XYZ file of C-alpha atoms in Angstrom:
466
model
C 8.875 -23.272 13.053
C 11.401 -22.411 15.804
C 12.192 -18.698 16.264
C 15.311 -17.238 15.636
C 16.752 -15.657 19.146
C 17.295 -11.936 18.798
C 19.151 -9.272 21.088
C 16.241 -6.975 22.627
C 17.694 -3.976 19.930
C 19.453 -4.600 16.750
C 20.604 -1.603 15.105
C 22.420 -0.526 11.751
C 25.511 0.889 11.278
C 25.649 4.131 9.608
C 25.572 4.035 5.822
C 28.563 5.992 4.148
C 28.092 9.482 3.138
C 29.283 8.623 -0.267
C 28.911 11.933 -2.745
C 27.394 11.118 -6.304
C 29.090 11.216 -9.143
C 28.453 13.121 -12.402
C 30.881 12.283 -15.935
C 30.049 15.152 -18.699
C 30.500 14.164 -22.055
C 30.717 16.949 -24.907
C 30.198 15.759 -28.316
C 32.773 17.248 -31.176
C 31.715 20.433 -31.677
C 30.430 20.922 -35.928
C 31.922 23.158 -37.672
C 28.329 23.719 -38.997
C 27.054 26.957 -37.814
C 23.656 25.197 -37.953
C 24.221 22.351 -35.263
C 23.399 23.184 -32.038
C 26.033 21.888 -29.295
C 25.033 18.515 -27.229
C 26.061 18.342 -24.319
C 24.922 14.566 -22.953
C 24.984 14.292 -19.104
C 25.489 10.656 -17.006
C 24.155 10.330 -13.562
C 26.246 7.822 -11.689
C 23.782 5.786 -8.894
C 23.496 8.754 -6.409
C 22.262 6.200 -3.283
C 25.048 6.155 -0.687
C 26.874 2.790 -0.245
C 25.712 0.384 2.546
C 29.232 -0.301 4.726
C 29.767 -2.944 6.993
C 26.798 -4.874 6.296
C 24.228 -5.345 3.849
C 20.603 -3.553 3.451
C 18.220 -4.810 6.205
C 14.479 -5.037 5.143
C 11.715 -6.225 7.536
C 8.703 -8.122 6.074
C 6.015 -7.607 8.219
C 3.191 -10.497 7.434
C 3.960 -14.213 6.877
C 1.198 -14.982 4.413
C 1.892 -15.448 0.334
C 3.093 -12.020 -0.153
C 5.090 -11.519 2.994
C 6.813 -15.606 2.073
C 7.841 -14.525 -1.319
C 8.926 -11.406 -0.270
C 11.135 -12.506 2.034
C 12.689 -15.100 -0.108
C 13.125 -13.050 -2.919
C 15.065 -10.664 -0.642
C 17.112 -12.573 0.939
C 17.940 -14.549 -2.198
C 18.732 -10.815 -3.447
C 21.813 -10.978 -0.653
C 19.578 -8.330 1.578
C 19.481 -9.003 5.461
C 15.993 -10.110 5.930
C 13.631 -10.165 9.098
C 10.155 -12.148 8.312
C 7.868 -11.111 11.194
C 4.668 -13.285 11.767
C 2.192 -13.869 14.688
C 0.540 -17.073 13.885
C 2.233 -19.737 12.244
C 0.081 -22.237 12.166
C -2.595 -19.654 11.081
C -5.986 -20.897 9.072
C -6.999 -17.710 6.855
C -10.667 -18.305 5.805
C -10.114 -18.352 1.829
C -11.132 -20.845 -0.692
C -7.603 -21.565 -1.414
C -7.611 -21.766 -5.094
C -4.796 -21.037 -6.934
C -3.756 -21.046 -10.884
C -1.602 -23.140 -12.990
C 0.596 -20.524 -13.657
C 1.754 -19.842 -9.544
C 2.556 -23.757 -9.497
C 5.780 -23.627 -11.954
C 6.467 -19.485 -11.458
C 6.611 -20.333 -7.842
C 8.114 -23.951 -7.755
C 5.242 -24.935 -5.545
C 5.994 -28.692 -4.844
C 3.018 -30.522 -5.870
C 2.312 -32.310 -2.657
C 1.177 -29.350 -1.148
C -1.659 -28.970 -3.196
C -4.482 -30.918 -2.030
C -6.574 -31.586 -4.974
C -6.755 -30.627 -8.727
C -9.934 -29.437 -9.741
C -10.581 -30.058 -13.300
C -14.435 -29.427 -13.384
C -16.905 -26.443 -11.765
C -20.292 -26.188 -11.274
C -21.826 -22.671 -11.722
C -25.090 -22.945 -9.834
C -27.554 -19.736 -10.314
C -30.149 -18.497 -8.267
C -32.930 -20.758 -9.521
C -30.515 -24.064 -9.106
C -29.861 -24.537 -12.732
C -26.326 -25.706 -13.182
C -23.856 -25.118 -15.413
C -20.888 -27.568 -16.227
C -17.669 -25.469 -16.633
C -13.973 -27.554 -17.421
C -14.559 -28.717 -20.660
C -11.831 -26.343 -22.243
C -9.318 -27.587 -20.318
C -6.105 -29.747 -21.614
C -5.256 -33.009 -20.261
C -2.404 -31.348 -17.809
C -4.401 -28.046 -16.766
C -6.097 -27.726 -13.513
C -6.484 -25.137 -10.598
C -4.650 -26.014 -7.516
C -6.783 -26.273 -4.314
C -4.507 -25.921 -0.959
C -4.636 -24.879 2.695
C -3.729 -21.687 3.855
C -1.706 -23.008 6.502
C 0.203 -25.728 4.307
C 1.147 -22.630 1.671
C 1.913 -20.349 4.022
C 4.403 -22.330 5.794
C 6.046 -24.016 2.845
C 6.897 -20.092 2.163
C 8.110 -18.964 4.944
C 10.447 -22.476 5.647
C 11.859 -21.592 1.946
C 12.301 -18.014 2.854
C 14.000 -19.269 5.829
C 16.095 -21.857 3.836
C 17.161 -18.939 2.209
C 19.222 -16.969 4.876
C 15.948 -14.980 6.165
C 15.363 -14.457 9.689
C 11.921 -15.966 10.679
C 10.178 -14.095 14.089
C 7.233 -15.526 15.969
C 6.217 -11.739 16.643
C 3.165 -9.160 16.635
C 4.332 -6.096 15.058
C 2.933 -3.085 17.572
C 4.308 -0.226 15.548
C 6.859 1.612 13.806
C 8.894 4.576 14.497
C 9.323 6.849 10.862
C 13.442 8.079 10.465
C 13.901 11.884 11.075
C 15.612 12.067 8.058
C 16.000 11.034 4.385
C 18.516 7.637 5.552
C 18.193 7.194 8.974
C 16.566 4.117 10.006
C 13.111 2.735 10.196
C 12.400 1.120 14.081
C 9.947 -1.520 14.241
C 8.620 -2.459 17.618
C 7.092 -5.885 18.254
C 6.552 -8.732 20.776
C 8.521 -11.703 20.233
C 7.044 -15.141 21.632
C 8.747 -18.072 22.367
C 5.813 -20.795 20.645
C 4.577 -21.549 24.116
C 0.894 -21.177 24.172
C -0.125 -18.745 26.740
C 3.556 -17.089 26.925
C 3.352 -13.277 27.376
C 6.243 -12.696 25.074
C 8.769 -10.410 24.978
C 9.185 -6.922 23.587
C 11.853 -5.992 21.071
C 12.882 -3.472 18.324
C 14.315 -4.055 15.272
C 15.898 -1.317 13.202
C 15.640 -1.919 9.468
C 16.541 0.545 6.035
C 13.064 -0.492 4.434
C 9.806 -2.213 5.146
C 7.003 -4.391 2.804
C 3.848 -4.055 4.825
C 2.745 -7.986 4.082
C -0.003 -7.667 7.279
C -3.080 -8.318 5.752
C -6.599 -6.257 5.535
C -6.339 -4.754 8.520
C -2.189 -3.765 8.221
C -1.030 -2.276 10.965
C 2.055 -1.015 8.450
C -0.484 0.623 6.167
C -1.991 2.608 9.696
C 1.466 3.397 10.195
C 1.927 5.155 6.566
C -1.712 6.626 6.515
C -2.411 4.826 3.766
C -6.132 5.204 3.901
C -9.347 2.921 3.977
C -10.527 0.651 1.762
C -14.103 -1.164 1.201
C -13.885 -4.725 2.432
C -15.864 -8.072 1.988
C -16.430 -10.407 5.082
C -15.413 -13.612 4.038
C -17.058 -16.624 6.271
C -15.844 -20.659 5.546
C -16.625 -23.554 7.826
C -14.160 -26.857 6.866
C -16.922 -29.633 6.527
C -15.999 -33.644 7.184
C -17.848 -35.257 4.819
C -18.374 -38.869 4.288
C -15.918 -40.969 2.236
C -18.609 -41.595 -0.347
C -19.728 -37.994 -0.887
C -16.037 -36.713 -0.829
C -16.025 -38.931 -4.155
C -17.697 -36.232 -5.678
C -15.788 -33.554 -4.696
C -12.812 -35.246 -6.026
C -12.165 -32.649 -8.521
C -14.580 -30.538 -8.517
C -15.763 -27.433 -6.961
C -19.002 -25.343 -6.786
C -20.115 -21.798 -6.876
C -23.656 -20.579 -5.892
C -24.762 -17.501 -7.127
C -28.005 -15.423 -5.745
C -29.090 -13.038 -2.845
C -29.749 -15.514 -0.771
C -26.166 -16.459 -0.739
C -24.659 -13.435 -0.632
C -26.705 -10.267 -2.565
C -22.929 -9.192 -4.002
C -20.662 -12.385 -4.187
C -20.962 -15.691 -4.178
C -21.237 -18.909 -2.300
C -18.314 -21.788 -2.818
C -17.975 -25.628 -2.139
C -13.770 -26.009 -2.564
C -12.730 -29.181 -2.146
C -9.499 -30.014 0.551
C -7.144 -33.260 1.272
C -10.210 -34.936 3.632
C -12.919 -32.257 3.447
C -14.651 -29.513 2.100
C -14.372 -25.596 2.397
C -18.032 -24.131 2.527
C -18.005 -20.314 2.911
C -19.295 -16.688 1.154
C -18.665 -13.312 1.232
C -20.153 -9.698 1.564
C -19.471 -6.403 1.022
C -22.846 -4.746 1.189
C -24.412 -6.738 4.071
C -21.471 -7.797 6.766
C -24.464 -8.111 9.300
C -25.834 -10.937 7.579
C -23.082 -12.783 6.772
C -24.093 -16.100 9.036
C -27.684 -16.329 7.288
C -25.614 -15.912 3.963
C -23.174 -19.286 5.373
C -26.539 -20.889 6.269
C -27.637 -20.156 2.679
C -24.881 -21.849 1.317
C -25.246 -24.995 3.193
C -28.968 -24.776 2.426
C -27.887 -25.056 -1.192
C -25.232 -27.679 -1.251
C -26.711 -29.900 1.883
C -27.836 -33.064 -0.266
C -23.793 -33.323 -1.074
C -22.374 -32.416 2.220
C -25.283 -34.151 4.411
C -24.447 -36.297 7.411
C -20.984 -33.551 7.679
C -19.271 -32.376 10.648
C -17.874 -28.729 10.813
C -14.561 -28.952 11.684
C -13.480 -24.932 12.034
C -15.238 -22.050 11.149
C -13.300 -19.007 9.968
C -13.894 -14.942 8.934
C -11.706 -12.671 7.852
C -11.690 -9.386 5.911
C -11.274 -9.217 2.560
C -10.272 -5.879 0.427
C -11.989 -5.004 -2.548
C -9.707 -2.466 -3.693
C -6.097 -1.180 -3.722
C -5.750 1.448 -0.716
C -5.489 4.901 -1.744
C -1.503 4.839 -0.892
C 0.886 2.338 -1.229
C 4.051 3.409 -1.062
C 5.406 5.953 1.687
C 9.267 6.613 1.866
C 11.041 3.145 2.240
C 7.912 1.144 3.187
C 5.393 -0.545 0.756
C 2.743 -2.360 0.863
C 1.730 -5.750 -0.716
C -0.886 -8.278 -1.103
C -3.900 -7.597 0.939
C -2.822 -4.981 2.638
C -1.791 -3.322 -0.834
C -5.734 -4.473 -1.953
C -4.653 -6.975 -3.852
C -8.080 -8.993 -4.217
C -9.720 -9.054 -7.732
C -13.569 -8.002 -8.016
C -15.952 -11.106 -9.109
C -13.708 -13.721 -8.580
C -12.341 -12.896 -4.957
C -8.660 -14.008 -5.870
C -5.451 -13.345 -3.879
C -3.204 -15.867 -3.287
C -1.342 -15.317 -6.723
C -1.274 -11.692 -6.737
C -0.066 -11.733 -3.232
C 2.868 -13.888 -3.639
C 3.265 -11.820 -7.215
C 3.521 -8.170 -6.010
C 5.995 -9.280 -2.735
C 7.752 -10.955 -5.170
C 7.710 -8.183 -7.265
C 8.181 -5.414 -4.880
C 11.066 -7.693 -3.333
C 12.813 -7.907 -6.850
C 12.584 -3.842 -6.657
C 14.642 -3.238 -3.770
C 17.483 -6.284 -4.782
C 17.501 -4.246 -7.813
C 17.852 -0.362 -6.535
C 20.376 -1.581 -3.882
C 22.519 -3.588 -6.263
C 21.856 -6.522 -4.055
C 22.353 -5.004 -0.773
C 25.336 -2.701 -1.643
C 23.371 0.163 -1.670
C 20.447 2.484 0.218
C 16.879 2.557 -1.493
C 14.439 5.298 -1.563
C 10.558 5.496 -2.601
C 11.784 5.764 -6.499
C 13.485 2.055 -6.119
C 9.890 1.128 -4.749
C 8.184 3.453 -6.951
C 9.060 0.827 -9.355
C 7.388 -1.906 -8.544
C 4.128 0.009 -8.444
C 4.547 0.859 -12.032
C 5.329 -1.983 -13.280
C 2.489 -4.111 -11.081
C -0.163 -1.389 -12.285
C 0.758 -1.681 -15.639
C 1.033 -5.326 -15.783
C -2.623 -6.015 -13.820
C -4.422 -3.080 -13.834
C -6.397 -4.335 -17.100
C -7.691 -7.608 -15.063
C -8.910 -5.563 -12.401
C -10.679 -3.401 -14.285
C -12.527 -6.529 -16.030
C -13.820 -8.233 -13.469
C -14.757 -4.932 -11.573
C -16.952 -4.750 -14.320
C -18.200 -7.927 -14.395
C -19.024 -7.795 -11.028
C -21.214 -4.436 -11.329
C -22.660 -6.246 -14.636
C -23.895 -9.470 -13.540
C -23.798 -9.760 -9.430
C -26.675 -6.884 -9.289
C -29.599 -8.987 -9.194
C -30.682 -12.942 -9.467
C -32.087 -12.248 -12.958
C -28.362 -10.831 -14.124
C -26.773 -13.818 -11.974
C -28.969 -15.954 -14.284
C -28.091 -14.597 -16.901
C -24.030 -14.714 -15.945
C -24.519 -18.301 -15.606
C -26.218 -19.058 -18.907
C -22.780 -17.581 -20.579
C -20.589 -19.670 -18.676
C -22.014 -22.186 -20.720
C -20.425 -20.642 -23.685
C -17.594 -22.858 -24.643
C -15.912 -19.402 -26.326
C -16.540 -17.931 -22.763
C -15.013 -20.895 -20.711
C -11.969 -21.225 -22.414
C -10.976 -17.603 -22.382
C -11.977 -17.434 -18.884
C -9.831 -20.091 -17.864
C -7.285 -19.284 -19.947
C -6.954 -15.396 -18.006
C -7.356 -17.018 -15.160
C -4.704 -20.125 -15.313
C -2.150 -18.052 -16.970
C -2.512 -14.689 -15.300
C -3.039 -12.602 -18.612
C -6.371 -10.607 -20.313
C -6.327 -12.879 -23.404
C -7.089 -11.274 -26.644
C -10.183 -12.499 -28.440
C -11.270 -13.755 -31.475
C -12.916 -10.976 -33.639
C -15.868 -13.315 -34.577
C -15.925 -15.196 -31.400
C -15.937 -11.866 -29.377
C -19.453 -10.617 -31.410
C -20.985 -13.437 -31.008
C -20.317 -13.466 -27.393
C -21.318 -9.629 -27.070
C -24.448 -10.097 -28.750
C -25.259 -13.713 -27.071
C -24.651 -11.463 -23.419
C -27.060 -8.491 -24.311
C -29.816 -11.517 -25.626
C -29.080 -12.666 -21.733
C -29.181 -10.066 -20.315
C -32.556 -9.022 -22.222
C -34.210 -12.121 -20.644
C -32.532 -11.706 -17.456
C -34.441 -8.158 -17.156
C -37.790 -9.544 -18.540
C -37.473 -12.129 -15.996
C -37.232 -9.604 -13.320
C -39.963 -7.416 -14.399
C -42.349 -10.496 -14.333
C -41.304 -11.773 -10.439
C -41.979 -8.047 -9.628
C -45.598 -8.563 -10.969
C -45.805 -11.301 -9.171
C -44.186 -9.842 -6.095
C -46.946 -6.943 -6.254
C-alpha cells in the first residue's frame, strides 16, 4: 500500500476558547407551603469547538483494532492518521474468527480462506472428540490470514479518507496542558526494503494505542504489565491429498506435552496448514511444545514443508490502565485476548471500533475537543458488554487446563451435544447464552462425574509414577 507523503511537522491550529454554556430553568413556584422549590439545571457541551479543521486522531497499530479504528473515525468526519510498520506483516495467530465479525464487519467473503464446519478436540491420551454437529447449514467459523485481514482493513480505512503511514512510532510527547496537543514522533519509510527512513512528527488531539502486546503507546501512558503467552505457528505445505482433510476442519490438542497451560492447534489456510501452541507458564519451552504438536498431528501433515515459522506475544489480561487523558488503548495492547480459547481478532476490531465510535460521538463528528470522559465511555460500555465472557473462560481455563486428567475430562464434555451448541453459539455470536434450567444440571452434574474420574485417574498414574 503506497504511503501517503507528509510534511516533516504537521501541526493543529488552535482550538477556540469557546466558554460553556449553562440555561437555568425554575419550575412554577406552588403555592403549597409543602413543595420544596426545583430548580433543574442544563449543562450545554462544555468541550471547546474545533475551528478551522476537524479533530485529528492518530491510530497507532495497523492490525484489526487499529483498521477498524481508523475507519470508523474517519467515517465519523475526524482527520485520521493510521500509522503501521509492516504491511505485509504475518502475526503468528490461528486466524479464526466468528460468524458474527463476517456480517458486523462486512468482511467480503473471499478473504476468508476456509469455513470450518467440524473440530476435533484431541486430549492428552489421543481420544478424540467430534465437535460441529450443532451447527446450521449456513454457520461456520471463518479461517483467514493475518496479512489478508489486516490489509483489507487498512485499504477500507484508507478508502475512507484516512491517512495510511508506512511508519514506526518512536514515541510521544504528553500536552502541557488540558487541550494542547499530543506529538507523536515516528520514522516514515518509503516501502523500499533496506531504506533508512525518515523521521517525522505528527501532532494529533487524541490517540488509540492499536500497537500490539508490546505497545509502545501503552509505555508511553504507564499503563502497566501484563502476563503474556508465547504463541509459536509454523505454516505447513501439505500434500493435495492430505489438505482434503483439512478441508473444513480444524484440530486442537490438549495435554502437557503440548503446552502444560494451553493448547496445541491444526487451522486450516487457502493451500496449507497453521500448526502452532502457546505458553504462559513455560516460554522457555515453547519449541519442544511446537515439536509436540507436530508429534501429535504428523500422520496428517507427513511428507509437509514448513513454509514460515512465527512467535509473537500474546496478553492474557487487560493492562492495569487503559485510558490516560486523550489516548486509549485497544485490542492487544488493551489485553484484549480471552483465557481458554486464545481469541482476538473479533474483540480487537470490536473495542477500536468501539472506542472509535466514542470519540465521533464526544466530538460531534469532529466539531468538537474530547477528553478522557468521551473515552471513558467506551471502557464502560466494552466492560460491561464482555466482561462476563472473560470471566468464563478464565475460569474454564483454571478448571480444566490444570492437569491431563482435567484436560480429559474437558474433552469428554465437549462431547455433550448441550455443551457444543452453547459453546458455539457464545462463541459465533459473541454473547454468554443463557441456559436451559434442566440442560444446565445435567451438564453441572455430568462435569463434577468428569471431573471425579479425571482426579481418580490422576491419583492412579501417580501410583504408578511412584
Amino acid at each position: 500500500m503506497a504511503s501517503i507523503a507528509l510534511k516533516s511537522f504537521i501541526g493543529l491550529r488552535q482550538a477556540s476558547a469557546e466558554k460553556p454554556h449553562f440555561t437555568i430553568q425554575a419550575k412554577p413556584i406552588s403555592l403549597n407551603p409543602s413543595i420544596h422549590r426545583r430548580l433543574q439545571v442544563n449543562a450545554a457541551k462544555t468541550s471547546p469547538k474545533v475551528t478551522g479543521r476537524n479533530l485529528r486522531v492518530a491510530v497507532v497499530g495497523g492490525g484489526p483494532a487499529g483498521g477498524s479504528a481508523a475507519e470508523t473515525l474517519a467515517k465519523g468526519g475526524i482527520e485520521t492518521f493510521l500509522i503501521e510498520r509492516k504491511m505485509d506483516n504475518c502475526k503468528p495467530c490461528g486466524g479464526a474468527i466468528p460468524l458474527c465479525m463476517v456480517g458486523e464487519f462486512d468482511l467480503p467473503l473471499d478473504i476468508i480462506d476456509r469455513r470450518v464446519t467440524k473440530m476435533k478436540m484431541i486430549s492428552p491420551s489421543n481420544v478424540a472428540v467430534d465437535i460441529g454437529q450443532t451447527l446450521k447449514p449456513h454457520e461456520y467459523i471463518g479461517m483467514v490470514r493475518r496479512e489478508v485481514l489486516d490489509q483489507y482493513l487498512r485499504n477500507r480505512a484508507s478508502e475512507n479518507g484516512a491517512t495510511v503511514i508506512n511508519g514506526l512510532f518512536l514515541k510521544m510527547e504528553k500536552p502541557g496542558d488540558g487541550e494542547a496537543p499530543y506529538v507523536l514522533h515516528y520514522t516514515e519509510y518509503d516501502g523500499k526494503v533496506g531504506g533508512a527512513g525518515v523521521k517525522k512528527s505528527l501532532e494529533v488531539d487524541a490517540v488509540i494505542g492499536a500497537d500490539g502486546a508490546n505497545s509502545r503507546v501503552a509505555k508511553s501512558i504507564d499503563a502497566g504489565d501484563y502476563e503474556y503467552a508465547i504463541a509459536f505457528q509454523e505454516r505447513i505445505k501439505i500434500p493435495d491429498d492430505k489438505m482434503v482433510y483439512y478441508e473444513n476442519l480444524a484440530e486442537m490438542y490438549v495435554g502437557d506435552d503440548v503446552s502444560p497451560d494451553f493448547y496445541g492447534w491444526v487451522f486450516p489456510k487457502c493451500d496449507h496448514v497453521a500448526v502452532g501452541t502457546g505458553t504462559v507458564t513455560h516460554k522457555g519451552d515453547i519449541k519442544k511444545f511446537q515439536l509436540a504438536t507436530r508429534n501429535r498431528a504428523k500422520d496428517k501433515i507427513l511428507g509437509g514443508k514448513i513454509l514460515r515459522v512465527e512467535a509473537h506475544p500474546i496478553p492474557e489480561h487487560p493492562r492495569p490502565r487503559r485510558l490516560a487523558g486523550r489516548v486509549a488503548l485497544v485490542g492487544d495492547a488493551a489485553g484484549y485476548v480471552t483465557k481458554c480459547s486464545g481469541e482476538g481478532i473479533y474483540f480487537a476490531a470490536k473495542s477500536g471500533r468501539m472506542c472509535a465510535e466514542a470519540i465521533v460521538e464526544g466530538s460531534e463528528n469532529g466539531k468538537r475537543m474530547v477528553n478522557e470522559a468521551d473515552l471513558r465511555k467506551y471502557l464502560e460500555k466494552w466492560d460491561k458488554t464482555y466482561w462476563p465472557t472473560y470471566k468464563v473462560l478464565d475460569v474454564l481455563q483454571k478448571v480444566f487446563y490444570r492437569s491431563n486428567p482435567a484436560r480429559e475430562a474437558f474433552v469428554e464434555m465437549c462431547g455433550d451435544e448441550y455443551v457444543q451448541k452453547m459453546t458455539f453459539d457464545s462463541y459465533l455470536y459473541k454473547r454468554v447464552v443463557p441456559g436451559n434450567p434442566w440442560e444446565d444440571l445435567k451438564l453441572a452434574v455430568n462435569t463434577i462425574g468428569s471431573l471425579v474420574r479425571a482426579n481418580a485417574l490422576r491419583r492412579e498414574m501417580e501410583k504408578l509414577n511412584v
